[in-house]
Short mmCIF file of C-alpha atoms and ligand atoms in Angstrom, two decimals:
data_model
loop_
_atom_site.label_atom_id
_atom_site.label_comp_id
_atom_site.label_asym_id
_atom_site.label_seq_id
_atom_site.Cartn_x
_atom_site.Cartn_y
_atom_site.Cartn_z
CA MET Z 7 -46.91 10.65 -29.40
CA ILE Z 8 -47.26 10.15 -25.68
CA ARG Z 9 -44.49 8.07 -24.20
CA PRO Z 10 -46.07 5.57 -21.73
CA MET Z 11 -44.80 5.37 -18.17
CA ASP Z 12 -45.00 2.37 -15.87
CA ALA Z 13 -46.38 4.44 -13.09
CA LEU Z 14 -46.80 8.13 -12.16
CA PRO Z 15 -44.71 9.26 -9.31
CA VAL Z 16 -46.91 11.08 -6.83
CA PHE Z 17 -46.41 12.11 -3.20
CA PHE Z 18 -49.12 10.73 -0.99
CA ASP Z 19 -50.29 12.84 2.00
CA LEU Z 20 -51.18 10.25 4.66
CA ARG Z 21 -51.22 12.49 7.68
CA GLY Z 22 -54.08 11.29 9.92
CA ARG Z 23 -55.34 8.78 7.46
CA ASP Z 24 -56.10 5.17 8.06
CA VAL Z 25 -53.62 2.61 6.65
CA LEU Z 26 -54.01 -1.13 6.95
CA VAL Z 27 -50.88 -3.30 7.23
CA VAL Z 28 -51.41 -7.00 6.74
CA GLY Z 29 -48.67 -9.01 8.59
CA GLY Z 30 -46.79 -8.43 11.83
CA GLY Z 31 -43.21 -9.54 11.05
CA ALA Z 32 -39.88 -7.90 10.11
CA VAL Z 33 -41.07 -6.88 6.59
CA ALA Z 34 -44.09 -5.19 8.05
CA GLU Z 35 -41.95 -3.39 10.62
CA ARG Z 36 -39.99 -1.56 7.98
CA LYS Z 37 -43.06 -0.41 6.19
CA ILE Z 38 -44.82 0.65 9.38
CA ASP Z 39 -41.73 2.81 10.32
CA LEU Z 40 -42.14 4.67 7.07
CA LEU Z 41 -45.97 4.90 7.39
CA LEU Z 42 -45.71 6.27 10.91
CA ARG Z 43 -43.18 8.88 9.88
CA ALA Z 44 -45.61 9.94 7.08
CA GLY Z 45 -48.10 10.57 9.85
CA ALA Z 46 -50.52 7.65 8.94
CA ARG Z 47 -52.78 5.96 11.45
CA VAL Z 48 -51.70 2.38 11.25
CA THR Z 49 -53.81 -0.71 11.95
CA VAL Z 50 -51.92 -4.08 11.81
CA VAL Z 51 -53.95 -7.20 11.09
CA ALA Z 52 -51.94 -10.38 12.03
CA PRO Z 53 -52.40 -13.28 14.42
CA GLY Z 54 -48.99 -12.39 16.13
CA LEU Z 55 -46.71 -9.38 16.26
CA SER Z 56 -42.85 -9.13 16.26
CA ALA Z 57 -41.29 -7.80 19.43
CA ALA Z 58 -40.76 -4.41 17.90
CA LEU Z 59 -44.30 -4.16 16.74
CA THR Z 60 -45.60 -5.31 20.10
CA ALA Z 61 -43.65 -2.57 21.69
CA ARG Z 62 -45.18 -0.04 19.18
CA ARG Z 63 -48.75 -1.46 19.96
CA ASP Z 64 -48.07 -1.15 23.69
CA ARG Z 65 -46.98 2.51 23.25
CA GLY Z 66 -50.23 3.20 21.36
CA GLU Z 67 -48.42 3.84 18.02
CA VAL Z 68 -50.35 1.18 16.09
CA GLU Z 69 -53.65 -0.63 16.56
CA HIS Z 70 -53.53 -4.40 16.42
CA LEU Z 71 -56.23 -6.79 15.12
CA ALA Z 72 -55.02 -10.09 16.50
CA ARG Z 73 -56.43 -12.42 13.93
CA ALA Z 74 -56.22 -13.45 10.31
CA PHE Z 75 -56.88 -10.92 7.55
CA GLN Z 76 -60.53 -10.58 6.34
CA GLU Z 77 -61.63 -8.91 3.25
CA SER Z 78 -63.80 -6.38 5.16
CA ASP Z 79 -60.59 -5.03 6.81
CA VAL Z 80 -59.77 -2.97 3.73
CA ALA Z 81 -62.97 -0.86 3.94
CA GLY Z 82 -62.40 2.88 4.39
CA ARG Z 83 -58.56 2.69 4.31
CA ALA Z 84 -56.52 5.23 2.44
CA LEU Z 85 -53.92 2.51 1.67
CA VAL Z 86 -53.39 -1.18 2.19
CA VAL Z 87 -49.81 -2.65 2.61
CA ALA Z 88 -49.60 -6.37 2.46
CA ALA Z 89 -46.44 -7.65 4.11
CA ALA Z 90 -47.40 -11.03 5.45
CA ASP Z 91 -45.17 -14.07 5.16
CA ASP Z 92 -47.89 -15.98 3.45
CA ALA Z 93 -48.21 -15.19 -0.33
CA ALA Z 94 -51.81 -16.34 -0.45
CA VAL Z 95 -52.78 -13.87 2.34
CA ASN Z 96 -51.01 -11.02 0.45
CA ALA Z 97 -52.79 -12.01 -2.79
CA ALA Z 98 -56.16 -11.95 -0.96
CA ALA Z 99 -55.39 -8.59 0.53
CA SER Z 100 -54.47 -7.24 -2.93
CA ARG Z 101 -57.71 -8.56 -4.47
CA ALA Z 102 -59.84 -7.21 -1.71
CA ALA Z 103 -58.24 -3.74 -1.88
CA GLN Z 104 -58.48 -3.40 -5.67
CA ALA Z 105 -62.12 -4.66 -5.52
CA ALA Z 106 -62.82 -1.81 -2.96
CA GLY Z 107 -60.80 0.78 -5.04
CA VAL Z 108 -58.21 1.18 -2.24
CA PRO Z 109 -54.56 1.62 -3.36
CA VAL Z 110 -52.56 -1.44 -2.48
CA ASN Z 111 -48.82 -2.21 -2.08
CA VAL Z 112 -47.71 -5.84 -1.82
CA VAL Z 113 -44.04 -6.17 -0.72
CA ASP Z 114 -41.90 -7.83 -3.39
CA ALA Z 115 -44.83 -8.54 -5.66
CA PRO Z 116 -45.07 -5.66 -8.15
CA GLU Z 117 -47.76 -7.57 -10.17
CA LEU Z 118 -50.10 -7.39 -7.17
CA CYS Z 119 -49.52 -3.64 -6.49
CA THR Z 120 -51.43 -0.61 -7.56
CA VAL Z 121 -48.78 1.53 -5.83
CA THR Z 122 -45.12 0.92 -5.10
CA PHE Z 123 -42.76 2.52 -2.71
CA GLY Z 124 -39.60 4.16 -4.18
CA SER Z 125 -36.17 4.25 -2.59
CA ILE Z 126 -36.07 7.42 -0.59
CA VAL Z 127 -33.49 10.15 -0.15
CA GLU Z 128 -34.50 12.71 2.45
CA ARG Z 129 -33.23 16.23 2.94
CA GLU Z 130 -36.20 17.50 4.84
CA PRO Z 131 -38.21 19.19 3.37
CA ILE Z 132 -36.81 17.83 0.12
CA THR Z 133 -37.70 14.25 -0.70
CA VAL Z 134 -36.37 12.27 -3.72
CA ALA Z 135 -38.03 8.93 -4.49
CA ILE Z 136 -36.48 6.56 -6.98
CA SER Z 137 -38.29 3.74 -8.76
CA SER Z 138 -37.11 1.10 -11.26
CA GLY Z 139 -40.62 0.01 -11.88
CA GLY Z 140 -39.85 -3.06 -9.87
CA ARG Z 141 -37.31 -4.24 -12.56
CA ALA Z 142 -34.00 -3.48 -10.80
CA PRO Z 143 -34.46 -2.63 -7.17
CA VAL Z 144 -30.73 -3.10 -6.50
CA LEU Z 145 -29.95 -0.48 -9.09
CA ALA Z 146 -32.52 1.85 -7.47
CA ARG Z 147 -30.75 1.41 -4.18
CA LEU Z 148 -27.34 2.08 -5.84
CA LEU Z 149 -28.69 5.27 -7.22
CA LYS Z 150 -30.11 6.20 -3.82
CA ALA Z 151 -26.60 5.66 -2.30
CA ARG Z 152 -25.17 7.89 -4.91
CA LEU Z 153 -27.64 10.66 -4.34
CA GLU Z 154 -27.21 10.36 -0.62
CA HIS Z 155 -23.56 11.35 -1.27
CA GLU Z 156 -24.19 13.99 -3.88
CA LEU Z 157 -26.87 15.99 -2.18
CA PRO Z 158 -25.22 18.11 0.45
CA ALA Z 159 -26.82 17.60 3.85
CA ALA Z 160 -27.44 21.32 3.99
CA PHE Z 161 -29.82 21.13 1.00
CA GLY Z 162 -32.59 20.65 3.47
CA ARG Z 163 -31.71 23.85 5.32
CA LEU Z 164 -31.63 25.65 2.04
CA ALA Z 165 -35.08 24.45 1.14
CA ALA Z 166 -36.39 25.32 4.62
CA LEU Z 167 -34.97 28.86 4.19
CA ALA Z 168 -36.75 29.12 0.83
CA GLY Z 169 -40.03 27.83 2.47
CA LYS Z 170 -39.66 30.56 5.14
CA TYR Z 171 -39.39 33.39 2.61
CA ARG Z 172 -41.73 32.04 -0.06
CA ALA Z 173 -44.87 34.02 0.72
CA ARG Z 174 -42.89 37.28 1.26
CA VAL Z 175 -41.01 36.88 -2.01
CA LYS Z 176 -44.20 36.14 -3.86
CA ALA Z 177 -45.79 39.34 -2.46
CA ARG Z 178 -42.73 41.41 -3.10
CA LEU Z 179 -42.03 40.07 -6.60
CA PRO Z 180 -45.45 39.39 -8.09
CA GLU Z 181 -43.97 38.96 -11.72
CA SER Z 182 -43.20 35.30 -12.14
CA GLY Z 183 -40.12 35.81 -14.35
CA VAL Z 184 -38.56 38.17 -11.89
CA ARG Z 185 -39.41 35.85 -9.04
CA ARG Z 186 -37.84 33.00 -10.69
CA ALA Z 187 -34.66 34.92 -11.43
CA PHE Z 188 -34.53 35.89 -7.72
CA TRP Z 189 -34.88 32.17 -6.61
CA GLU Z 190 -32.17 31.18 -9.09
CA TRP Z 191 -29.86 33.79 -7.52
CA VAL Z 192 -30.74 32.36 -4.10
CA MET Z 193 -30.14 28.64 -5.04
CA HIS Z 194 -26.92 29.27 -7.12
CA GLY Z 195 -25.34 32.22 -5.38
CA PRO Z 196 -23.93 33.51 -2.14
CA VAL Z 197 -27.05 32.72 -0.12
CA ALA Z 198 -26.83 28.94 -0.93
CA GLU Z 199 -23.03 29.02 -0.32
CA ALA Z 200 -23.49 30.72 3.06
CA VAL Z 201 -26.12 27.97 3.99
CA PHE Z 202 -23.73 25.25 2.80
CA ALA Z 203 -20.96 26.81 4.90
CA GLY Z 204 -23.24 26.81 8.02
CA ARG Z 205 -23.62 30.60 8.08
CA GLU Z 206 -27.35 30.86 8.12
CA ALA Z 207 -27.61 34.31 9.69
CA GLU Z 208 -25.41 35.65 6.87
CA ALA Z 209 -27.58 33.84 4.24
CA GLU Z 210 -30.76 35.48 5.66
CA ALA Z 211 -29.10 38.89 5.70
CA LEU Z 212 -28.00 38.49 2.03
CA LEU Z 213 -31.52 37.42 1.09
CA GLU Z 214 -33.15 40.17 2.98
CA ALA Z 215 -30.94 42.77 1.37
CA ARG Z 216 -31.74 41.55 -2.04
CA LEU Z 217 -35.41 41.41 -1.32
CA ALA Z 218 -35.37 44.94 0.02
CA ASP Z 219 -33.79 46.20 -3.23
CA PRO Z 220 -33.87 43.50 -5.91
CA ALA Z 221 -32.46 45.63 -8.70
CA ALA Z 222 -29.72 47.48 -6.87
CA ALA Z 223 -28.10 44.65 -4.93
CA PRO Z 224 -24.70 44.16 -6.59
CA ARG Z 225 -23.64 40.66 -7.65
CA ARG Z 226 -20.94 39.54 -5.27
CA GLY Z 227 -18.25 37.33 -6.52
CA CYS Z 228 -16.35 34.86 -4.43
CA VAL Z 229 -13.07 32.97 -4.81
CA TYR Z 230 -13.00 29.27 -3.94
CA LEU Z 231 -9.49 27.84 -3.21
CA VAL Z 232 -10.26 24.29 -4.16
CA GLY Z 233 -8.03 21.22 -3.53
CA ALA Z 234 -8.38 18.74 -6.42
CA GLY Z 235 -6.52 15.91 -4.72
CA PRO Z 236 -3.31 14.32 -5.81
CA GLY Z 237 -4.28 13.07 -9.31
CA ASP Z 238 -6.99 10.45 -9.28
CA PRO Z 239 -10.17 12.48 -9.96
CA ASP Z 240 -12.14 10.13 -7.84
CA LEU Z 241 -10.27 11.56 -4.85
CA MET Z 242 -11.93 14.98 -5.18
CA THR Z 243 -14.48 15.86 -2.46
CA PHE Z 244 -18.15 16.24 -3.36
CA ARG Z 245 -17.91 19.89 -2.18
CA ALA Z 246 -14.98 20.51 -4.68
CA LEU Z 247 -16.98 18.95 -7.52
CA ARG Z 248 -20.05 20.98 -6.77
CA ILE Z 249 -18.17 24.24 -6.67
CA LEU Z 250 -16.16 23.37 -9.79
CA GLN Z 251 -19.45 22.83 -11.56
CA LYS Z 252 -20.68 26.36 -10.79
CA ALA Z 253 -17.43 28.17 -11.55
CA ASP Z 254 -17.43 31.03 -14.11
CA ILE Z 255 -13.70 30.93 -14.41
CA ILE Z 256 -11.10 28.46 -13.25
CA PHE Z 257 -7.43 29.23 -12.59
CA TYR Z 258 -5.53 25.90 -12.54
CA ASP Z 259 -2.03 24.76 -12.31
CA ARG Z 260 0.19 22.00 -13.57
CA LEU Z 261 -0.82 19.28 -11.21
CA ILE Z 262 -4.49 19.40 -12.20
CA PRO Z 263 -5.43 16.31 -14.31
CA LYS Z 264 -7.43 16.90 -17.49
CA ALA Z 265 -10.15 14.56 -16.09
CA VAL Z 266 -10.70 16.96 -13.23
CA LEU Z 267 -10.90 20.03 -15.53
CA ASP Z 268 -13.43 18.15 -17.66
CA LEU Z 269 -15.74 18.11 -14.66
CA ALA Z 270 -16.28 21.85 -14.84
CA ARG Z 271 -19.05 23.48 -16.81
CA ARG Z 272 -18.33 23.45 -20.52
CA ASP Z 273 -18.73 27.24 -20.81
CA ALA Z 274 -16.54 28.02 -17.77
CA GLU Z 275 -13.34 29.85 -18.75
CA ARG Z 276 -10.24 27.93 -17.96
CA PHE Z 277 -6.93 29.85 -17.36
CA TYR Z 278 -3.55 27.99 -16.92
CA VAL Z 279 -1.37 29.61 -14.34
CA GLY Z 280 0.91 26.52 -13.87
CA LYS Z 281 4.30 26.71 -12.43
CA GLU Z 282 7.37 24.60 -13.00
CA ARG Z 283 10.07 24.66 -10.42
CA SER Z 284 12.07 27.85 -10.76
CA HIS Z 285 9.99 28.67 -13.92
CA HIS Z 286 6.97 30.62 -12.90
CA CYS Z 287 4.49 30.87 -15.72
CA VAL Z 288 2.43 33.50 -14.05
CA PRO Z 289 3.94 35.28 -11.12
CA GLN Z 290 2.14 34.77 -7.81
CA SER Z 291 1.35 38.48 -7.43
CA GLN Z 292 -0.39 38.40 -10.90
CA ILE Z 293 -2.42 35.31 -9.97
CA ASN Z 294 -3.61 37.11 -6.81
CA ALA Z 295 -4.50 40.15 -8.85
CA LEU Z 296 -6.41 38.01 -11.33
CA LEU Z 297 -8.47 36.34 -8.55
CA ILE Z 298 -9.35 39.61 -7.09
CA GLU Z 299 -10.22 41.27 -10.37
CA HIS Z 300 -12.64 38.51 -11.50
CA ALA Z 301 -14.28 38.23 -7.99
CA ARG Z 302 -14.85 42.00 -8.03
CA ALA Z 303 -16.51 41.60 -11.45
CA GLY Z 304 -19.03 39.44 -9.68
CA ARG Z 305 -17.81 36.14 -10.97
CA THR Z 306 -17.58 32.75 -9.27
CA VAL Z 307 -13.84 32.10 -9.33
CA VAL Z 308 -12.28 28.78 -8.64
CA ARG Z 309 -8.51 28.60 -7.95
CA LEU Z 310 -7.95 24.86 -8.50
CA LYS Z 311 -4.87 23.41 -6.88
CA GLY Z 312 -3.26 19.94 -6.71
CA GLY Z 313 -3.64 18.20 -3.43
CA ASP Z 314 -4.72 20.42 -0.55
CA PRO Z 315 -4.65 24.21 -1.06
CA PHE Z 316 -3.06 24.82 2.35
CA ILE Z 317 -0.24 22.29 2.12
CA PHE Z 318 2.67 23.53 0.11
CA GLY Z 319 0.16 24.99 -2.29
CA ARG Z 320 0.57 28.70 -1.69
CA GLY Z 321 -3.15 28.77 -0.86
CA GLY Z 322 -2.29 30.55 2.30
CA GLU Z 323 -0.68 33.45 0.39
CA GLU Z 324 -3.66 33.66 -1.97
CA ALA Z 325 -6.13 33.68 0.91
CA LEU Z 326 -4.23 36.42 2.61
CA ALA Z 327 -4.27 38.52 -0.61
CA LEU Z 328 -8.06 38.03 -0.93
CA ALA Z 329 -8.65 38.85 2.77
CA GLU Z 330 -6.59 42.05 2.39
CA ALA Z 331 -8.58 42.96 -0.68
CA GLY Z 332 -11.88 42.32 1.13
CA VAL Z 333 -12.89 39.66 -1.37
CA ASP Z 334 -15.02 36.82 -0.15
CA PHE Z 335 -13.36 33.44 -0.33
CA GLN Z 336 -13.74 29.88 0.86
CA VAL Z 337 -11.24 27.02 1.08
CA VAL Z 338 -12.08 23.54 0.02
CA PRO Z 339 -9.65 20.99 1.37
CA GLY Z 340 -8.21 18.18 -0.78
CA ILE Z 341 -6.42 15.07 -0.27
CA THR Z 342 -2.79 16.00 0.00
CA ALA Z 343 -0.08 14.16 -1.97
CA ALA Z 344 1.23 12.53 1.14
CA SER Z 345 -2.04 10.81 2.01
CA GLY Z 346 -2.87 9.94 -1.52
CA CYS Z 347 0.61 8.66 -2.61
CA ALA Z 348 1.06 6.72 0.66
CA ALA Z 349 -2.34 5.08 0.37
CA TYR Z 350 -1.81 4.09 -3.33
CA ALA Z 351 1.75 2.89 -2.58
CA GLY Z 352 0.66 0.72 0.29
CA ILE Z 353 2.70 2.78 2.87
CA PRO Z 354 0.70 3.69 5.98
CA LEU Z 355 2.13 7.00 7.20
CA THR Z 356 1.72 5.98 10.80
CA HIS Z 357 1.66 2.53 12.45
CA ARG Z 358 1.37 1.70 16.12
CA ASP Z 359 4.72 -0.14 16.22
CA LEU Z 360 6.66 1.60 13.48
CA ALA Z 361 5.74 5.25 13.34
CA ARG Z 362 3.97 7.34 16.01
CA GLY Z 363 4.18 10.58 14.13
CA VAL Z 364 4.57 11.99 10.64
CA ARG Z 365 6.07 15.30 9.38
CA PHE Z 366 5.48 16.94 6.04
CA LEU Z 367 8.53 18.93 4.83
CA THR Z 368 9.46 20.81 1.74
CA GLY Z 369 12.50 19.61 -0.23
CA HIS Z 370 13.27 23.00 -1.63
CA THR Z 371 12.74 26.48 -0.34
CA ARG Z 372 12.17 29.80 -2.19
CA ASP Z 373 15.76 29.84 -3.53
CA GLY Z 374 15.52 26.16 -4.67
CA ARG Z 375 17.73 24.76 -1.91
CA VAL Z 376 16.74 22.47 0.89
CA ASP Z 377 16.61 23.79 4.44
CA LEU Z 378 18.57 21.22 6.44
CA ASP Z 379 17.74 22.97 9.74
CA LEU Z 380 14.13 22.03 9.04
CA ILE Z 381 14.92 18.32 9.28
CA GLY Z 382 16.28 18.68 12.82
CA ARG Z 383 16.97 15.41 14.45
CA PRO Z 384 14.86 12.61 12.86
CA HIS Z 385 13.28 10.22 15.18
CA PRO Z 386 13.23 6.48 14.31
CA GLN Z 387 9.50 6.38 15.34
CA GLU Z 388 8.42 9.03 12.83
CA THR Z 389 7.72 9.11 9.14
CA LEU Z 390 9.16 11.99 7.11
CA VAL Z 391 7.46 13.04 3.92
CA PHE Z 392 9.27 15.44 1.65
CA TYR Z 393 7.40 17.24 -1.09
CA MET Z 394 9.33 18.64 -4.05
CA ALA Z 395 12.37 16.62 -3.05
CA LEU Z 396 13.51 15.16 -6.27
CA SER Z 397 16.16 17.74 -7.22
CA GLN Z 398 17.67 17.68 -3.73
CA LEU Z 399 17.22 13.96 -3.10
CA GLU Z 400 20.81 13.10 -2.58
CA VAL Z 401 21.40 16.01 -0.26
CA ILE Z 402 18.37 15.06 1.87
CA CYS Z 403 19.23 11.37 2.10
CA ARG Z 404 22.84 12.21 3.04
CA ALA Z 405 21.63 14.70 5.63
CA LEU Z 406 19.33 12.26 7.26
CA VAL Z 407 22.20 9.72 7.69
CA GLU Z 408 24.36 12.49 9.09
CA ARG Z 409 21.70 13.32 11.55
CA GLY Z 410 21.45 9.77 12.97
CA LEU Z 411 19.43 7.53 10.72
CA PRO Z 412 21.21 4.36 9.46
CA GLY Z 413 22.18 4.15 5.79
CA ASP Z 414 19.90 1.09 5.41
CA TRP Z 415 16.95 3.03 6.71
CA PRO Z 416 13.81 2.45 4.40
CA ALA Z 417 12.83 5.21 1.96
CA ALA Z 418 10.60 5.30 -1.11
CA ALA Z 419 10.07 7.76 -3.89
CA ILE Z 420 6.68 7.95 -5.61
CA GLU Z 421 6.19 9.55 -8.95
CA GLN Z 422 2.63 10.64 -10.09
CA GLY Z 423 1.04 8.92 -7.22
CA THR Z 424 -2.60 7.81 -7.42
CA THR Z 425 -2.52 7.83 -11.23
CA ALA Z 426 -2.09 5.02 -13.81
CA ARG Z 427 1.38 6.32 -14.30
CA GLN Z 428 2.35 5.93 -10.66
CA ARG Z 429 5.89 4.53 -10.19
CA VAL Z 430 7.51 3.76 -6.97
CA VAL Z 431 11.14 3.17 -6.13
CA GLU Z 432 11.70 1.45 -2.80
CA ALA Z 433 15.23 1.45 -1.44
CA THR Z 434 17.21 2.72 1.50
CA LEU Z 435 18.67 6.19 2.29
CA ASP Z 436 22.03 5.08 0.86
CA THR Z 437 20.57 3.51 -2.41
CA LEU Z 438 17.51 5.65 -3.13
CA PRO Z 439 19.23 8.51 -5.16
CA ALA Z 440 20.88 6.02 -7.60
CA GLY Z 441 17.69 3.97 -7.74
CA VAL Z 442 15.62 7.12 -8.63
CA GLN Z 443 18.18 8.22 -11.23
CA ALA Z 444 18.24 4.70 -12.83
CA ALA Z 445 14.45 4.57 -13.01
CA GLY Z 446 14.46 8.14 -14.37
CA LEU Z 447 11.72 9.36 -11.95
CA ARG Z 448 10.46 12.99 -12.57
CA SER Z 449 8.30 15.49 -10.98
CA PRO Z 450 5.74 15.31 -9.37
CA ALA Z 451 7.39 12.96 -6.92
CA LEU Z 452 7.20 12.51 -3.20
CA LEU Z 453 9.83 11.11 -0.87
CA ILE Z 454 8.74 8.92 2.21
CA VAL Z 455 11.32 8.04 4.76
CA GLY Z 456 10.59 5.69 7.72
CA ARG Z 457 10.13 2.05 8.66
CA VAL Z 458 6.65 2.07 7.29
CA ALA Z 459 8.09 2.20 3.76
CA ARG Z 460 8.89 -1.55 4.15
CA LEU Z 461 5.25 -2.40 4.54
CA ARG Z 462 4.70 -1.71 0.80
CA ALA Z 463 5.95 -5.24 0.00
CA ARG Z 464 2.90 -6.55 1.77
CA LEU Z 465 0.33 -3.65 1.29
CA GLY Z 466 0.99 -2.51 -2.24
CA TRP Z 467 -2.48 -2.97 -3.78
CA PHE Z 468 -2.67 -0.46 -6.58
CA LEU Z 469 -1.77 -1.55 -10.16
CA ASP Z 470 -0.07 1.00 -12.24
CA GLU Z 471 -0.25 1.03 -15.96
CA ALA Z 472 2.85 -1.12 -16.40
CA GLU Z 473 1.23 -3.63 -14.13
CA GLY Z 474 -2.07 -3.72 -16.12
CA GLY Z 475 -3.84 -1.17 -14.05
CA THR Z 476 -6.36 1.14 -15.70
CA GLY Z 477 -6.39 4.10 -13.34
CA PRO Z 478 -6.56 7.74 -14.39
CA VAL Z 479 -3.76 9.39 -16.33
CA TYR Z 480 -2.22 12.48 -14.81
CA GLY Z 481 -1.56 15.85 -16.26
CA HIS Z 482 -3.21 17.84 -19.00
CA GLY Z 483 -0.18 18.66 -21.08
CA ALA Z 484 -0.50 22.39 -20.73
CA GLY Z 485 2.60 24.40 -20.00
C1 LIG F 512 3.65 22.63 -4.95
S1 LIG F 512 3.56 21.18 -4.16
C2 LIG F 512 1.78 21.02 -4.03
C3 LIG F 512 1.32 20.07 -2.94
C4 LIG F 512 -0.19 19.95 -2.97
N1 LIG F 512 -0.77 21.29 -2.39
C5 LIG F 512 -0.62 18.84 -1.97
O1 LIG F 512 -1.31 19.06 -0.93
O2 LIG F 512 -0.35 17.70 -2.39
C6 LIG F 512 3.93 19.99 -5.41
C7 LIG F 512 4.55 18.76 -4.93
O3 LIG F 512 3.69 17.92 -4.41
C8 LIG F 512 4.03 16.58 -4.56
N2 LIG F 512 3.05 15.92 -5.41
C9 LIG F 512 1.78 16.45 -5.77
N3 LIG F 512 1.07 15.53 -6.39
C10 LIG F 512 1.91 14.39 -6.47
C11 LIG F 512 1.64 13.12 -7.01
N4 LIG F 512 0.50 12.76 -7.69
N5 LIG F 512 2.64 12.20 -6.88
C12 LIG F 512 3.79 12.53 -6.23
N6 LIG F 512 3.99 13.71 -5.68
C13 LIG F 512 3.08 14.66 -5.75
C14 LIG F 512 5.35 16.61 -5.39
O4 LIG F 512 6.37 16.59 -4.46
C15 LIG F 512 5.20 17.97 -6.03
O5 LIG F 512 6.49 18.47 -6.29
#
């Protein structure tokens, strides 16, 4: 059985064709902008014109019939758009157009239309039009907003590249199945990634090489070091999401929430390489070797890391190993724990009057001890953020006081920040260690020291689970 549709989506070539717009006000203006961009020759019939349309008429961009609409105005038009303030005029235009067999759109009156305009997302030469059949225009606009975000701006450049090679590819690969496989390789593989990364010359070189020798070109793998953000999956970037969804294999660690892993393709292999402090599940050298091995086998490898890969994430070491091995890689930044936890705890890291700088420090080094030299002389106008500070909390707080900060200096510890299980202990350098112990905070936790910590009392907006919040839950339970 044929399932009926409200309307057939079609794309209308209006270049050089006559379109009549009835009405000369603000509503007509918006439609005329669109029609002119579509290359139409626009005639406006209306007793008066808005200032913007007057300017268009004076520049010769539209023709103006300065009078009331007449039925005969629709003759010979490719399209009629009725956008007058007067509903009776619009209805008359609709009747006249339909009687003459001319497609007609009446703004905000779907019952008088034979054609409607969709919400449009443009990635030249790609155009997406969305229609709700006039039933839920706000929902259509919401979808448009979502697509605007989800379609990388570079999609248009990729489509333009495909357009440039279309005829050559067709001639070189006459068999349609082979040609389709070629284009799938282009759209999903290194060519698309090179375009998205702004390396168009490289994209063309790859495409040319494959076109010259479609069978022999080896599949080239790539490793993506992807930052998954601090816990809330909504804090991932669109780029991270897109790359995750095309991964063949994903190496992830302890700080990756299950909800993030669930965003990957169902058939992608998932490989836990998580580390606990001083308990390395898979040694770093072995992780590096695995990344290299799978990329060399031509796979799309994602190394998924909590927060940002280049902030206390050993992403730098992995990137160096890949560079040395001659394996292609890209780094996708993520929201680091300091930004995420501070935002969700209501603690601005800088503030014009309270903190003019911020430093990110590690609370433990390779041998598990804190490097006190790193702290130097803390400045009252700076915020200090310590990652991995829990086990050395007392040592750090004491060292900060010894180095000049008052014992009642504000400090906060945040456990599982940005997730439903977020807990925050606010105290001072003197009282924080006992407060954290009493609350039983555990890793992952972040320490923020500075006068900005006091702002939490006024700026804390995020409700954790205990406060009735329904945010995401952290951790996947592996390892
Ligand atoms: C190995 S570091 C990884 C940091 C990560 N690359 C980043 O940019 O956030 C792990 C430490 O980050 C901090 N951390 C990460 N996520 C956190 C969260 N959701 N809440 C509190 N601290 C977090 C903790 O200090 C944890 O011990």
